[in-house]
């Protein structure tokens, strides 16, 4: 299709670059498609409902806070991981690997980094170089300068930085995922066991066009997965 | 015309990355490196000609992808992806000196391919000389020669190409012949266009090995490229923080959340050959536990838990010791009897000497006997406890001491 136009264009009007023709038209046509497909890391359907783009935007920072933040972070990471992305964790030494596997993280593409107290930022900076999704539990009083550097670096490298905190700290996140309420089910007075937890997650974006989204989830459902409630 | 023509090339030009600013910390070169890297998923023979410009032969990938258009779409996607995060408009994209732009062109030889990219053209095989003909001689980038040619009325490459080679040689010498061959589409590239050592510069800019032309064929998938990239990053991190700092999880049999997975130090070999054993693969069949009898009598609706933690698994597994005090209504510590029953109903607990929190729900304890085969046997019981603050924990008691084994965060 572009062959004939580009050819005549090339042969007869080598300087005529007023309008995109041929390959440039192709590039224009392909670009938004390629970008929208590849700029986003996929999310599991119940999580996608919370994300303004339906996926995790490369180069962005997403923060999970509140009770169940760890579980929420795993459920968020499960989408890219299941789709083949590498994930790494920093400062998440306590992350339950069984739970992570239950949410859908691919353990074969998961690296857990133990960084000494002064090295978490360096470790994160190195990881965003080649790992699609880095889950970071920063120290409580992370230096704002270090946070800014990491945000810029994640943006530059196209990685998603998933910050897990009990309450919002130094990082500037494009998207805040807050667990507003969490209710365990299945446990009673001396009988039963923890089976599932119903949570309300609210997503707040920084952009003016982004409306807050709210989603009821089983986090986890009895199966160990994340399911829309 | 029977003289051989240069190979037909697909040229990718990223105008914003052509003049790497030495003060940008190698940023442009790194971006270009990522473009080259991304293209290696389309074709293993990417040639980085100079900053911002690389080529790949179109013939091989066309055989692989079916049509030239398919190759072009793939290339446009790969380049768009590699430049993607920086081209986003809005926030800081548009003012970014257009470093996210790129152009594609196909023609025989680098020289013609550059012009094809400028025109956005795919020049069919054997048509390169005709494509070149209308271009002004100025594109030969030789001001002295161009001035003479223009004075002679040879203002286009086509006009210049018509002059017999012998006359060109007589009048302009070897330099003129080289330009003449370019104009006729017989030579690949302008002298001085190629910047030598691009491979090494890109490797230095990226900080890791780059699959340039010596890459193994068959490297078509993007997945293994991502694996390799991750591997390089993890190895780099190990150099920085120590080998032990980077671990990968492996699931195994075991009863407690900590027993059932193991972190092994990452190495490229481990990463490729660690089939995570299925969580249920090594449950202990035929092992009768005292606890299952107790379970059967006290909570008949529950499946027997032979010491194994029931799902869902806790989101946080305690690292190190986190002691808990568990008290009953009258302030007496709660324990577990030899028969695996709680001595009293738990009423409140305090983690690590912290505030007392009321207990709102708890499970029946399930006894765990670890290492039953060894003399260092250890008897413990686990208990799930939900406190008024909404936190669910897995506690374990051993020798009358409780600790937090995991948190259902």
Coordinates of C-alpha atoms in Angstrom, one line a residue:
Chain A
X1 CA 0.0 0.0 0.0
X2 CA 2.7 2.5 0.8
X3 CA 4.9 1.0 -1.9
X4 CA 3.4 2.8 -4.8
X5 CA 3.0 6.2 -3.1
X6 CA 6.4 6.2 -1.5
X7 CA 8.0 5.1 -4.7
X8 CA 6.5 7.8 -6.8
X9 CA 7.2 10.2 -4.0
X10 CA 10.8 9.1 -3.8
X11 CA 11.3 9.2 -7.5
X12 CA 9.6 12.4 -8.4
X13 CA 9.6 14.6 -5.4
X14 CA 12.7 13.9 -3.3
X15 CA 12.4 17.2 -1.5
X16 CA 8.7 17.3 -1.1
X17 CA 8.4 16.5 2.6
X18 CA 5.3 18.7 3.3
X19 CA 3.1 15.8 4.1
X20 CA 3.9 12.4 5.6
X21 CA 4.0 9.8 2.9
X22 CA 4.9 6.2 2.6
X23 CA 7.0 5.1 5.5
X24 CA 6.4 8.1 7.5
X25 CA 2.7 7.6 7.2
X26 CA 3.3 4.0 8.2
X27 CA 5.3 5.2 11.2
X28 CA 2.5 7.6 12.2
X29 CA 0.0 4.8 11.8
X30 CA 2.0 2.3 13.8
X31 CA 3.3 4.6 16.4
X32 CA 0.2 5.1 18.6
X33 CA -0.7 1.5 18.4
X34 CA 2.8 0.4 19.3
X35 CA 3.1 2.9 22.0
X36 CA -0.3 2.2 23.6
X37 CA 0.5 -1.5 23.5
X38 CA 4.0 -1.3 24.8
X39 CA 3.8 1.7 27.0
X40 CA 1.6 -0.3 29.4
X41 CA 2.4 -3.3 31.4
X42 CA -0.7 -5.5 31.6
X43 CA -2.7 -5.8 34.9
X44 CA -5.0 -8.6 36.1
X45 CA -8.6 -7.7 35.3
X46 CA -9.7 -6.8 38.8
X47 CA -6.7 -4.5 39.2
X48 CA -7.0 -3.1 35.7
X49 CA -10.4 -1.6 36.7
X50 CA -8.5 0.6 39.1
X51 CA -5.9 1.9 36.6
X52 CA -6.7 4.9 34.4
X53 CA -5.1 3.3 31.4
X54 CA -6.2 -0.2 32.3
X55 CA -2.5 -1.1 32.7
X56 CA 0.6 0.0 34.4
X57 CA 2.2 2.9 32.5
X58 CA 5.9 2.3 31.9
X59 CA 8.0 4.9 33.6
X60 CA 5.5 5.7 36.2
X61 CA 5.4 5.3 40.0
X62 CA 2.5 3.6 41.7
X63 CA 2.1 3.5 45.4
X64 CA 0.2 1.0 47.5
X65 CA -0.8 2.1 51.0
X66 CA -3.0 1.1 53.8
X67 CA -3.7 -2.3 55.4
X68 CA -3.2 -5.1 52.9
X69 CA -0.7 -2.9 50.9
X70 CA 1.6 -5.9 50.6
X71 CA -1.1 -8.1 49.1
X72 CA -2.2 -5.3 46.9
X73 CA 1.3 -4.8 45.6
X74 CA 1.6 -8.5 44.8
X75 CA -1.7 -8.5 43.0
X76 CA -0.6 -5.4 41.0
X77 CA 2.7 -7.0 40.2
X78 CA 1.1 -10.3 39.2
X79 CA -0.3 -9.0 35.9
X80 CA 3.1 -8.0 34.3
X81 CA 4.8 -11.0 35.9
X82 CA 2.3 -13.4 34.5
X83 CA 2.7 -11.7 31.1
X84 CA 6.5 -12.3 31.1
X85 CA 7.9 -9.3 32.8
X86 CA 10.7 -9.5 35.3
X87 CA 9.9 -8.3 38.8
X88 CA 12.3 -7.4 41.6
X89 CA 11.7 -6.4 45.2
X90 CA 13.8 -4.1 47.4
X91 CA 13.1 -3.9 51.1
X92 CA 10.5 -6.6 50.9
X93 CA 12.4 -9.3 52.8
X94 CA 9.2 -10.4 54.5
X95 CA 7.2 -10.8 51.3
X96 CA 5.3 -14.1 51.5
X97 CA 6.4 -16.0 48.5
X98 CA 3.6 -18.5 48.7
X99 CA 1.2 -15.7 48.7
X100 CA 3.0 -14.1 45.8
X101 CA 2.7 -17.3 43.8
X102 CA -1.0 -17.5 44.8
X103 CA -1.6 -14.0 43.4
X104 CA -0.1 -15.0 40.1
X105 CA 3.5 -13.8 40.3
X106 CA 5.9 -16.0 38.2
X107 CA 8.5 -17.0 40.7
X108 CA 10.9 -17.8 37.9
X109 CA 11.1 -14.1 37.0
X110 CA 11.2 -12.7 40.5
X111 CA 14.3 -11.5 42.2
X112 CA 14.4 -10.4 45.8
X113 CA 17.1 -8.0 46.7
X114 CA 18.3 -7.6 50.2
X115 CA 19.9 -4.2 50.4
X116 CA 21.7 -2.8 53.5
X117 CA 20.0 0.2 55.0
X118 CA 22.1 2.7 53.0
X119 CA 21.8 0.8 49.8
X120 CA 18.2 0.6 49.0
X121 CA 18.3 3.5 46.6
X122 CA 21.3 2.3 44.7
X123 CA 19.8 -1.2 44.4
X124 CA 16.5 0.3 43.1
X125 CA 18.4 2.5 40.6
X126 CA 20.3 -0.4 39.2
X127 CA 17.2 -2.6 39.0
X128 CA 15.1 -0.1 37.0
X129 CA 17.7 -0.4 34.3
X130 CA 16.6 -3.8 33.2
X131 CA 13.6 -5.0 35.3
X132 CA 10.2 -4.0 34.1
X133 CA 8.6 -3.7 37.6
X134 CA 10.4 -3.0 40.8
X135 CA 8.5 -3.3 44.1
X136 CA 10.1 -1.1 46.7
X137 CA 9.4 -0.8 50.4
X138 CA 11.4 2.3 51.2
X139 CA 12.7 3.1 54.6
X140 CA 10.2 5.3 56.6
X141 CA 12.2 8.4 56.3
X142 CA 13.6 8.1 52.8
X143 CA 15.4 11.2 51.6
X144 CA 13.2 13.2 49.2
X145 CA 16.2 13.7 46.9
X146 CA 16.8 9.9 46.6
X147 CA 13.1 9.4 45.9
X148 CA 13.1 12.1 43.2
X149 CA 16.2 10.6 41.6
X150 CA 14.5 7.1 41.5
X151 CA 11.3 8.5 40.1
X152 CA 13.2 10.2 37.3
X153 CA 15.2 7.1 36.6
X154 CA 12.2 4.8 36.5
X155 CA 10.6 7.3 34.1
X156 CA 13.7 7.4 31.9
X157 CA 14.2 3.7 31.8
X158 CA 10.5 2.9 31.3
X159 CA 10.2 0.7 34.4
X160 CA 7.3 0.7 36.7
X161 CA 8.2 1.5 40.3
X162 CA 5.7 0.1 42.8
X163 CA 6.2 1.7 46.2
X164 CA 4.7 -0.1 49.2
X165 CA 4.2 2.0 52.3
X166 CA 2.0 2.1 55.2
X167 CA 1.3 5.7 54.7
X168 CA 2.4 8.0 51.8
X169 CA 6.1 9.1 52.2
X170 CA 8.7 10.8 50.1
X171 CA 7.8 9.4 46.7
X172 CA 5.8 11.3 44.1
X173 CA 3.4 8.7 42.7
X174 CA 1.3 9.2 39.6
X175 CA -1.2 6.8 41.0
X176 CA -2.1 6.1 44.6
X177 CA -3.8 2.8 45.4
X178 CA -5.2 3.0 48.9
X179 CA -6.8 0.1 50.7
X180 CA -9.6 1.9 52.6
X181 CA -11.1 -1.0 54.4
X182 CA -10.3 -4.6 54.8
X183 CA -12.3 -7.3 56.4
X184 CA -11.2 -10.9 57.0
X185 CA -13.7 -13.7 56.7
X186 CA -13.8 -17.2 58.0
X187 CA -12.3 -16.8 61.5
X188 CA -14.5 -17.0 64.6
X189 CA -14.0 -17.7 68.3
X190 CA -11.7 -20.6 68.3
X191 CA -13.0 -22.1 65.1
X192 CA -12.6 -21.6 61.4
X193 CA -9.7 -20.1 59.7
X194 CA -8.8 -17.1 57.6
X195 CA -10.4 -17.7 54.3
X196 CA -10.7 -14.5 52.3
X197 CA -10.5 -10.8 52.8
X198 CA -12.8 -8.3 51.3
X199 CA -11.2 -4.9 50.7
X200 CA -12.1 -1.6 49.2
X201 CA -9.4 -0.1 47.1
X202 CA -9.5 3.5 45.9
X203 CA -7.2 4.7 43.1
X204 CA -6.3 8.3 42.8
X205 CA -4.3 9.7 39.9
X206 CA -2.4 12.9 39.9
X207 CA -3.6 14.1 36.5
X208 CA -6.6 16.4 36.4
X209 CA -8.4 14.1 34.0
X210 CA -8.1 11.1 36.2
X211 CA -11.2 10.4 38.3
X212 CA -10.8 8.4 41.4
X213 CA -11.8 4.8 40.9
X214 CA -13.1 2.5 43.6
X215 CA -13.1 -1.3 43.5
X216 CA -14.2 -4.0 45.9
X217 CA -11.9 -6.9 45.8
X218 CA -11.3 -10.2 47.4
X219 CA -7.7 -9.9 48.4
X220 CA -7.2 -12.7 48.6
X221 CA -10.1 -14.9 47.6
X222 CA -10.2 -18.3 49.2
X223 CA -8.2 -19.5 46.2
X224 CA -5.3 -17.1 47.1
X225 CA -6.0 -15.0 44.0
X226 CA -7.3 -11.5 43.6
X227 CA -11.0 -11.4 42.5
X228 CA -13.4 -8.6 42.0
X229 CA -16.1 -8.7 44.7
Chain B
X1 CA 24.2 -2.2 -15.6
X2 CA 25.9 -5.4 -14.5
X3 CA 28.0 -4.0 -11.7
X4 CA 27.0 -5.4 -8.3
X5 CA 24.9 -3.1 -6.1
X6 CA 25.2 -2.8 -2.3
X7 CA 22.8 -4.9 -0.2
X8 CA 19.3 -3.5 0.3
X9 CA 19.1 -2.0 3.8
X10 CA 16.4 -0.9 6.1
X11 CA 17.7 2.3 7.7
X12 CA 16.5 3.7 11.0
X13 CA 17.3 7.3 11.7
X14 CA 16.6 8.9 15.1
X15 CA 17.3 12.6 14.3
X16 CA 17.1 13.7 17.9
X17 CA 19.9 11.2 18.8
X18 CA 22.3 12.0 16.0
X19 CA 24.5 14.5 17.8
X20 CA 25.1 13.1 21.3
X21 CA 25.8 15.9 23.6
X22 CA 28.8 15.0 25.7
X23 CA 27.2 16.8 28.6
X24 CA 24.1 14.7 28.7
X25 CA 25.8 11.9 30.5
X26 CA 25.5 9.6 27.6
X27 CA 21.7 9.9 27.6
X28 CA 21.3 10.1 23.9
X29 CA 23.7 7.4 23.2
X30 CA 21.9 5.2 25.8
X31 CA 18.6 5.9 24.1
X32 CA 20.1 5.0 20.8
X33 CA 21.6 1.9 22.3
X34 CA 18.2 0.8 23.4
X35 CA 16.9 1.3 19.9
X36 CA 19.6 -0.9 18.5
X37 CA 18.9 -3.4 21.2
X38 CA 15.2 -3.4 20.4
X39 CA 15.9 -3.9 16.7
X40 CA 17.9 -7.0 17.5
X41 CA 14.6 -8.7 18.3
X42 CA 13.7 -8.2 14.6
X43 CA 17.0 -9.0 13.1
X44 CA 20.3 -10.1 14.7
X45 CA 22.4 -8.2 12.2
X46 CA 21.9 -4.6 13.2
X47 CA 24.7 -2.3 12.1
X48 CA 25.1 0.9 14.2
X49 CA 26.5 3.2 11.6
X50 CA 26.8 6.4 13.6
X51 CA 24.9 7.9 16.5
X52 CA 21.2 7.9 15.7
X53 CA 21.6 5.8 12.6
X54 CA 21.5 2.1 12.2
X55 CA 20.7 -0.4 9.5
X56 CA 19.6 -3.9 9.1
X57 CA 19.4 -6.1 5.9
X58 CA 15.8 -6.3 4.9
X59 CA 16.1 -9.6 3.0
X60 CA 16.5 -12.0 5.9
X61 CA 13.7 -10.6 8.2
X62 CA 11.4 -10.4 5.2
X63 CA 11.8 -14.1 4.7
X64 CA 11.1 -14.6 8.4
X65 CA 8.1 -12.2 8.8
X66 CA 6.6 -12.8 5.4
X67 CA 6.4 -9.4 3.8
X68 CA 8.5 -6.2 3.8
X69 CA 5.6 -4.4 5.3
X70 CA 5.5 -6.8 8.2
X71 CA 9.2 -6.2 8.8
X72 CA 8.6 -2.4 8.7
X73 CA 5.7 -2.6 11.1
X74 CA 7.9 -4.7 13.5
X75 CA 10.7 -2.3 13.2
X76 CA 8.5 0.7 13.7
X77 CA 7.0 -1.0 16.8
X78 CA 10.4 -1.9 18.2
X79 CA 11.8 1.5 17.7
X80 CA 8.7 3.2 19.0
X81 CA 8.9 1.0 22.1
X82 CA 12.5 1.7 22.7
X83 CA 11.9 5.4 22.4
X84 CA 8.4 5.1 23.9
X85 CA 8.8 6.5 27.4
X86 CA 10.5 9.6 26.2
X87 CA 8.2 10.5 23.3
X88 CA 5.1 10.8 25.5
X89 CA 3.6 14.2 24.8
X90 CA 2.2 16.4 27.5
X91 CA 4.3 16.4 30.6
X92 CA 7.7 16.8 29.2
X93 CA 7.5 15.0 25.8
X94 CA 7.1 17.7 23.3
X95 CA 9.8 20.0 24.4
X96 CA 12.2 17.2 24.3
X97 CA 14.1 18.3 21.1
X98 CA 12.2 15.7 19.2
X99 CA 14.5 12.9 20.4
X100 CA 11.6 10.5 20.2
X101 CA 11.2 10.9 16.4
X102 CA 12.5 8.4 14.0
X103 CA 12.5 7.8 10.2
X104 CA 12.7 4.7 8.2
X105 CA 13.8 4.1 4.7
X106 CA 14.8 1.2 2.5
X107 CA 17.3 1.3 -0.4
X108 CA 20.5 -0.3 -1.6
X109 CA 23.4 0.9 0.4
X110 CA 23.6 3.3 3.4
X111 CA 23.9 6.4 1.3
X112 CA 20.7 5.8 -0.7
X113 CA 18.9 4.4 2.5
X114 CA 19.6 7.7 4.3
X115 CA 18.0 9.6 1.5
X116 CA 15.1 7.1 1.4
X117 CA 14.6 7.7 5.1
X118 CA 14.6 11.4 4.5
X119 CA 11.9 10.9 1.9
X120 CA 10.1 8.2 3.8
X121 CA 10.5 5.8 0.9
X122 CA 10.8 2.1 0.3
X123 CA 12.9 1.9 -2.9
X124 CA 12.3 -1.4 -4.7
X125 CA 15.2 -3.7 -5.5
X126 CA 17.2 -2.5 -8.5
X127 CA 15.6 1.0 -8.5
X128 CA 18.1 2.7 -6.3
X129 CA 19.9 4.6 -9.2
X130 CA 16.5 5.9 -10.4
X131 CA 15.6 6.9 -6.9
X132 CA 18.9 8.8 -6.5
X133 CA 18.7 10.6 -9.9
X134 CA 16.5 13.6 -8.9
X135 CA 18.4 14.4 -5.7
X136 CA 20.7 17.5 -5.9
X137 CA 24.4 16.8 -6.0
X138 CA 24.7 18.7 -2.6
X139 CA 23.8 15.5 -0.9
X140 CA 27.2 14.2 -1.8
X141 CA 28.5 16.4 1.1
X142 CA 31.6 17.5 -0.8
X143 CA 31.3 21.3 -1.3
X144 CA 34.3 21.6 -3.6
X145 CA 33.1 18.9 -5.9
X146 CA 29.5 20.0 -5.8
X147 CA 30.5 23.6 -6.7
X148 CA 32.2 22.4 -9.9
X149 CA 29.5 20.0 -10.8
X150 CA 26.8 22.7 -10.4
X151 CA 28.9 25.0 -12.6
X152 CA 29.1 22.3 -15.2
X153 CA 25.3 22.1 -15.1
X154 CA 25.3 18.8 -13.4
X155 CA 22.9 19.7 -10.6
X156 CA 21.4 16.3 -9.9
X157 CA 22.8 12.9 -9.0
X158 CA 21.2 11.6 -12.2
X159 CA 23.0 14.2 -14.3
X160 CA 26.3 13.4 -12.7
X161 CA 25.7 9.7 -13.1
X162 CA 25.3 10.1 -16.9
X163 CA 28.9 11.3 -17.2
X164 CA 31.2 8.5 -18.3
X165 CA 33.3 7.2 -15.5
X166 CA 36.5 7.7 -17.5
X167 CA 35.8 11.4 -17.8
X168 CA 35.0 11.7 -14.1
X169 CA 38.2 10.0 -13.3
X170 CA 40.2 12.2 -15.7
X171 CA 38.6 15.4 -14.3
X172 CA 38.1 14.7 -10.6
X173 CA 40.4 11.8 -9.7
X174 CA 39.5 9.0 -7.3
X175 CA 37.5 11.3 -5.1
X176 CA 35.3 12.1 -8.0
X177 CA 35.0 8.5 -8.9
X178 CA 33.8 7.6 -5.4
X179 CA 31.1 10.3 -5.6
X180 CA 30.2 9.1 -9.1
X181 CA 29.7 5.6 -7.9
X182 CA 27.5 6.8 -5.0
X183 CA 25.5 8.8 -7.5
X184 CA 25.0 5.7 -9.7
X185 CA 23.9 3.7 -6.7
X186 CA 27.0 1.4 -6.8
X187 CA 28.6 2.3 -3.6
X188 CA 27.3 2.0 0.0
X189 CA 28.1 5.1 1.9
X190 CA 29.7 8.5 2.0
X191 CA 33.2 8.4 3.3
X192 CA 33.3 9.9 6.7
X193 CA 29.6 9.1 7.4
X194 CA 30.3 6.1 9.4
X195 CA 31.6 6.7 13.0
X196 CA 33.9 3.9 14.0
X197 CA 33.8 2.1 17.3
X198 CA 30.0 2.5 17.7
X199 CA 29.6 -0.9 19.2
X200 CA 32.0 -0.2 22.0
X201 CA 30.5 3.2 22.6
X202 CA 27.0 1.8 22.9
X203 CA 28.1 -0.9 25.2
X204 CA 29.8 1.7 27.4
X205 CA 26.7 3.9 27.3
X206 CA 24.4 1.1 28.2
X207 CA 26.6 -0.4 30.8
X208 CA 26.1 -3.9 29.6
X209 CA 26.8 -6.1 26.6
X210 CA 24.9 -5.4 23.5
X211 CA 23.9 -7.9 20.9
X212 CA 25.3 -6.3 17.8
X213 CA 26.1 -8.2 14.6
X214 CA 27.8 -11.1 16.3
X215 CA 24.6 -12.2 18.0
X216 CA 23.4 -15.7 17.7
X217 CA 20.9 -16.2 14.9
X218 CA 17.5 -17.5 16.1
X219 CA 17.3 -14.6 18.5
X220 CA 13.8 -13.6 17.4
X221 CA 11.8 -13.5 20.6
X222 CA 11.6 -10.5 22.9
X223 CA 11.3 -12.7 25.9
X224 CA 14.8 -14.0 26.1
X225 CA 16.1 -10.5 25.4
X226 CA 14.2 -9.4 28.5
X227 CA 15.6 -12.3 30.5
X228 CA 19.1 -11.5 29.4
X229 CA 18.6 -7.9 30.2
X230 CA 17.3 -8.7 33.7
X231 CA 20.2 -11.1 34.1
X232 CA 22.7 -8.4 33.4
X233 CA 21.1 -6.1 35.8
X234 CA 21.0 -8.7 38.6
X235 CA 24.7 -9.6 38.0
X236 CA 25.6 -5.9 38.1
X237 CA 23.7 -5.5 41.3
X238 CA 25.6 -8.5 42.8
X239 CA 28.9 -6.9 41.9
X240 CA 27.7 -3.9 43.8
X241 CA 26.0 -5.3 46.9
X242 CA 27.5 -8.8 47.1
X243 CA 26.4 -12.0 45.6
X244 CA 24.1 -13.0 48.5
X245 CA 22.1 -9.8 48.2
X246 CA 20.2 -11.0 45.1
X247 CA 18.1 -14.0 45.6
X248 CA 15.3 -15.9 43.8
X249 CA 12.6 -17.9 45.5
X250 CA 12.2 -21.6 45.1
X251 CA 9.1 -23.4 46.5
X252 CA 9.6 -26.6 48.3
X253 CA 7.8 -28.9 50.6
X254 CA 7.4 -27.8 54.2
X255 CA 4.8 -26.8 56.7
X256 CA 5.4 -23.3 57.8
X257 CA 5.3 -20.4 55.4
X258 CA 9.0 -19.9 55.9
X259 CA 9.8 -23.6 55.4
X260 CA 7.9 -23.9 52.2
X261 CA 10.1 -21.5 50.2
X262 CA 13.7 -21.0 50.1
X263 CA 15.7 -18.1 48.7
X264 CA 18.6 -19.1 46.7
X265 CA 21.4 -16.8 45.6
X266 CA 20.7 -15.7 42.0
X267 CA 23.0 -16.8 39.3
X268 CA 22.3 -16.8 35.6
X269 CA 22.3 -20.6 35.7
X270 CA 19.9 -20.8 38.6
X271 CA 17.6 -18.4 36.9
X272 CA 17.3 -20.6 33.8
X273 CA 17.0 -23.9 35.5
X274 CA 15.0 -23.5 38.6
X275 CA 11.7 -25.2 38.0
X276 CA 9.8 -24.1 41.0
X277 CA 8.6 -27.3 42.5
X278 CA 4.9 -27.3 42.9
X279 CA 3.8 -26.4 46.4
X280 CA 2.0 -29.6 47.0
X281 CA 4.7 -31.9 45.6
X282 CA 6.4 -32.9 48.8
X283 CA 3.7 -33.1 51.4
X284 CA 4.4 -36.0 53.7
X285 CA 2.2 -38.8 52.8
X286 CA 1.5 -41.5 55.4
X287 CA 2.7 -39.3 58.2
X288 CA 0.1 -39.6 60.9
X289 CA 0.0 -36.7 63.2
X290 CA -1.3 -36.4 66.7
X291 CA -2.9 -33.2 65.7
X292 CA -5.2 -34.7 63.1
X293 CA -7.0 -36.7 65.8
X294 CA -7.5 -33.6 67.8
X295 CA -8.7 -31.8 64.8
X296 CA -11.1 -34.5 63.9
X297 CA -12.7 -34.3 67.3
X298 CA -12.8 -30.6 67.7
X299 CA -13.4 -29.2 64.3
X300 CA -14.9 -31.9 62.2
X301 CA -15.8 -29.5 59.3
X302 CA -12.3 -28.6 58.7
X303 CA -10.1 -30.7 56.5
X304 CA -7.2 -32.3 58.4
X305 CA -4.2 -30.1 58.4
X306 CA -1.2 -32.3 58.8
X307 CA 0.8 -29.5 60.2
X308 CA 0.6 -27.6 56.9
X309 CA -0.6 -24.1 56.9
X310 CA -3.9 -23.8 55.2
X311 CA -4.3 -21.4 52.3
X312 CA -4.4 -18.5 51.7
X313 CA -0.8 -17.9 52.4
X314 CA 0.3 -14.9 54.5
X315 CA 1.6 -11.9 52.6
X316 CA 4.4 -11.3 55.0
X317 CA 6.6 -13.9 56.6
X318 CA 8.4 -12.5 59.7
X319 CA 12.2 -12.3 59.3
X320 CA 13.9 -12.6 62.7
X321 CA 12.2 -13.0 66.0
X322 CA 9.0 -11.0 66.8
X323 CA 7.7 -12.1 70.3
X324 CA 4.1 -11.8 71.2
X325 CA 2.3 -11.9 74.5
X326 CA -1.1 -13.5 74.4
X327 CA -3.3 -13.0 77.5
X328 CA -6.7 -14.3 78.5
X329 CA -9.5 -12.3 80.2
X330 CA -7.9 -12.5 83.6
X331 CA -4.4 -11.5 82.4
X332 CA -3.0 -15.0 82.4
X333 CA -0.8 -16.0 79.4
X334 CA -2.5 -18.3 77.1
X335 CA -0.8 -21.6 76.3
X336 CA -1.4 -24.8 74.4
X337 CA -2.0 -28.1 76.2
X338 CA -0.2 -31.3 75.3
X339 CA -3.4 -32.3 73.5
X340 CA -3.2 -29.3 71.4
X341 CA -5.9 -27.2 73.0
X342 CA -5.8 -23.6 74.1
X343 CA -5.6 -23.2 77.9
X344 CA -7.9 -20.3 77.7
X345 CA -9.6 -17.9 75.2
X346 CA -7.2 -15.2 74.1
X347 CA -8.4 -11.8 74.9
X348 CA -5.6 -9.4 73.9
X349 CA -2.1 -9.5 72.6
X350 CA 1.0 -7.3 72.4
X351 CA 3.6 -7.6 69.7
X352 CA 7.2 -6.8 70.5
X353 CA 6.2 -5.2 73.8
X354 CA 3.9 -2.8 71.9
X355 CA 0.4 -1.7 72.7
X356 CA -2.2 -4.2 73.8
X357 CA -4.8 -5.0 71.1
X358 CA -8.0 -6.8 71.7
X359 CA -8.3 -10.2 70.0
X360 CA -11.5 -10.5 68.0
X361 CA -11.2 -13.9 66.4
X362 CA -8.9 -16.9 66.5
X363 CA -8.6 -20.3 65.1
X364 CA -8.2 -23.6 66.9
X365 CA -4.5 -24.2 67.3
X366 CA -3.0 -26.8 65.1
X367 CA 0.0 -28.6 66.5
X368 CA 3.1 -28.9 64.5
X369 CA 5.8 -31.4 65.2
X370 CA 8.9 -30.5 63.3
X371 CA 11.8 -32.8 62.6
X372 CA 10.0 -35.7 64.1
X373 CA 12.8 -38.0 62.8
X374 CA 15.6 -36.3 64.6
X375 CA 16.4 -36.1 68.3
X376 CA 16.2 -32.3 68.1
X377 CA 12.4 -32.6 67.8
X378 CA 10.5 -29.5 68.5
X379 CA 6.9 -29.3 69.3
X380 CA 5.0 -26.2 68.3
X381 CA 1.5 -25.0 67.7
X382 CA 0.2 -22.4 65.3
X383 CA -2.7 -20.1 65.7
X384 CA -4.4 -17.6 63.5
X385 CA -5.4 -14.5 65.4
X386 CA -7.4 -11.5 64.2
X387 CA -7.1 -8.4 66.3
X388 CA -9.4 -5.4 66.6
X389 CA -7.1 -3.3 64.4
X390 CA -7.9 -5.6 61.5
X391 CA -4.6 -7.3 61.4
X392 CA -4.6 -11.1 61.0
X393 CA -1.5 -12.9 62.2
X394 CA -0.1 -16.3 62.3
X395 CA 1.3 -17.0 65.7
X396 CA 3.4 -19.9 66.8
X397 CA 4.1 -21.1 70.3
X398 CA 7.0 -23.1 71.3
X399 CA 8.2 -23.7 74.9
X400 CA 5.4 -21.4 76.2
X401 CA 6.6 -18.5 74.1
X402 CA 4.5 -17.0 71.3
X403 CA 6.0 -15.2 68.3
X404 CA 4.6 -13.8 65.1
X405 CA 5.5 -16.2 62.3
X406 CA 3.6 -14.3 59.6
X407 CA 1.2 -11.5 59.0
X408 CA -1.7 -11.6 56.6
X409 CA -1.0 -8.1 55.4

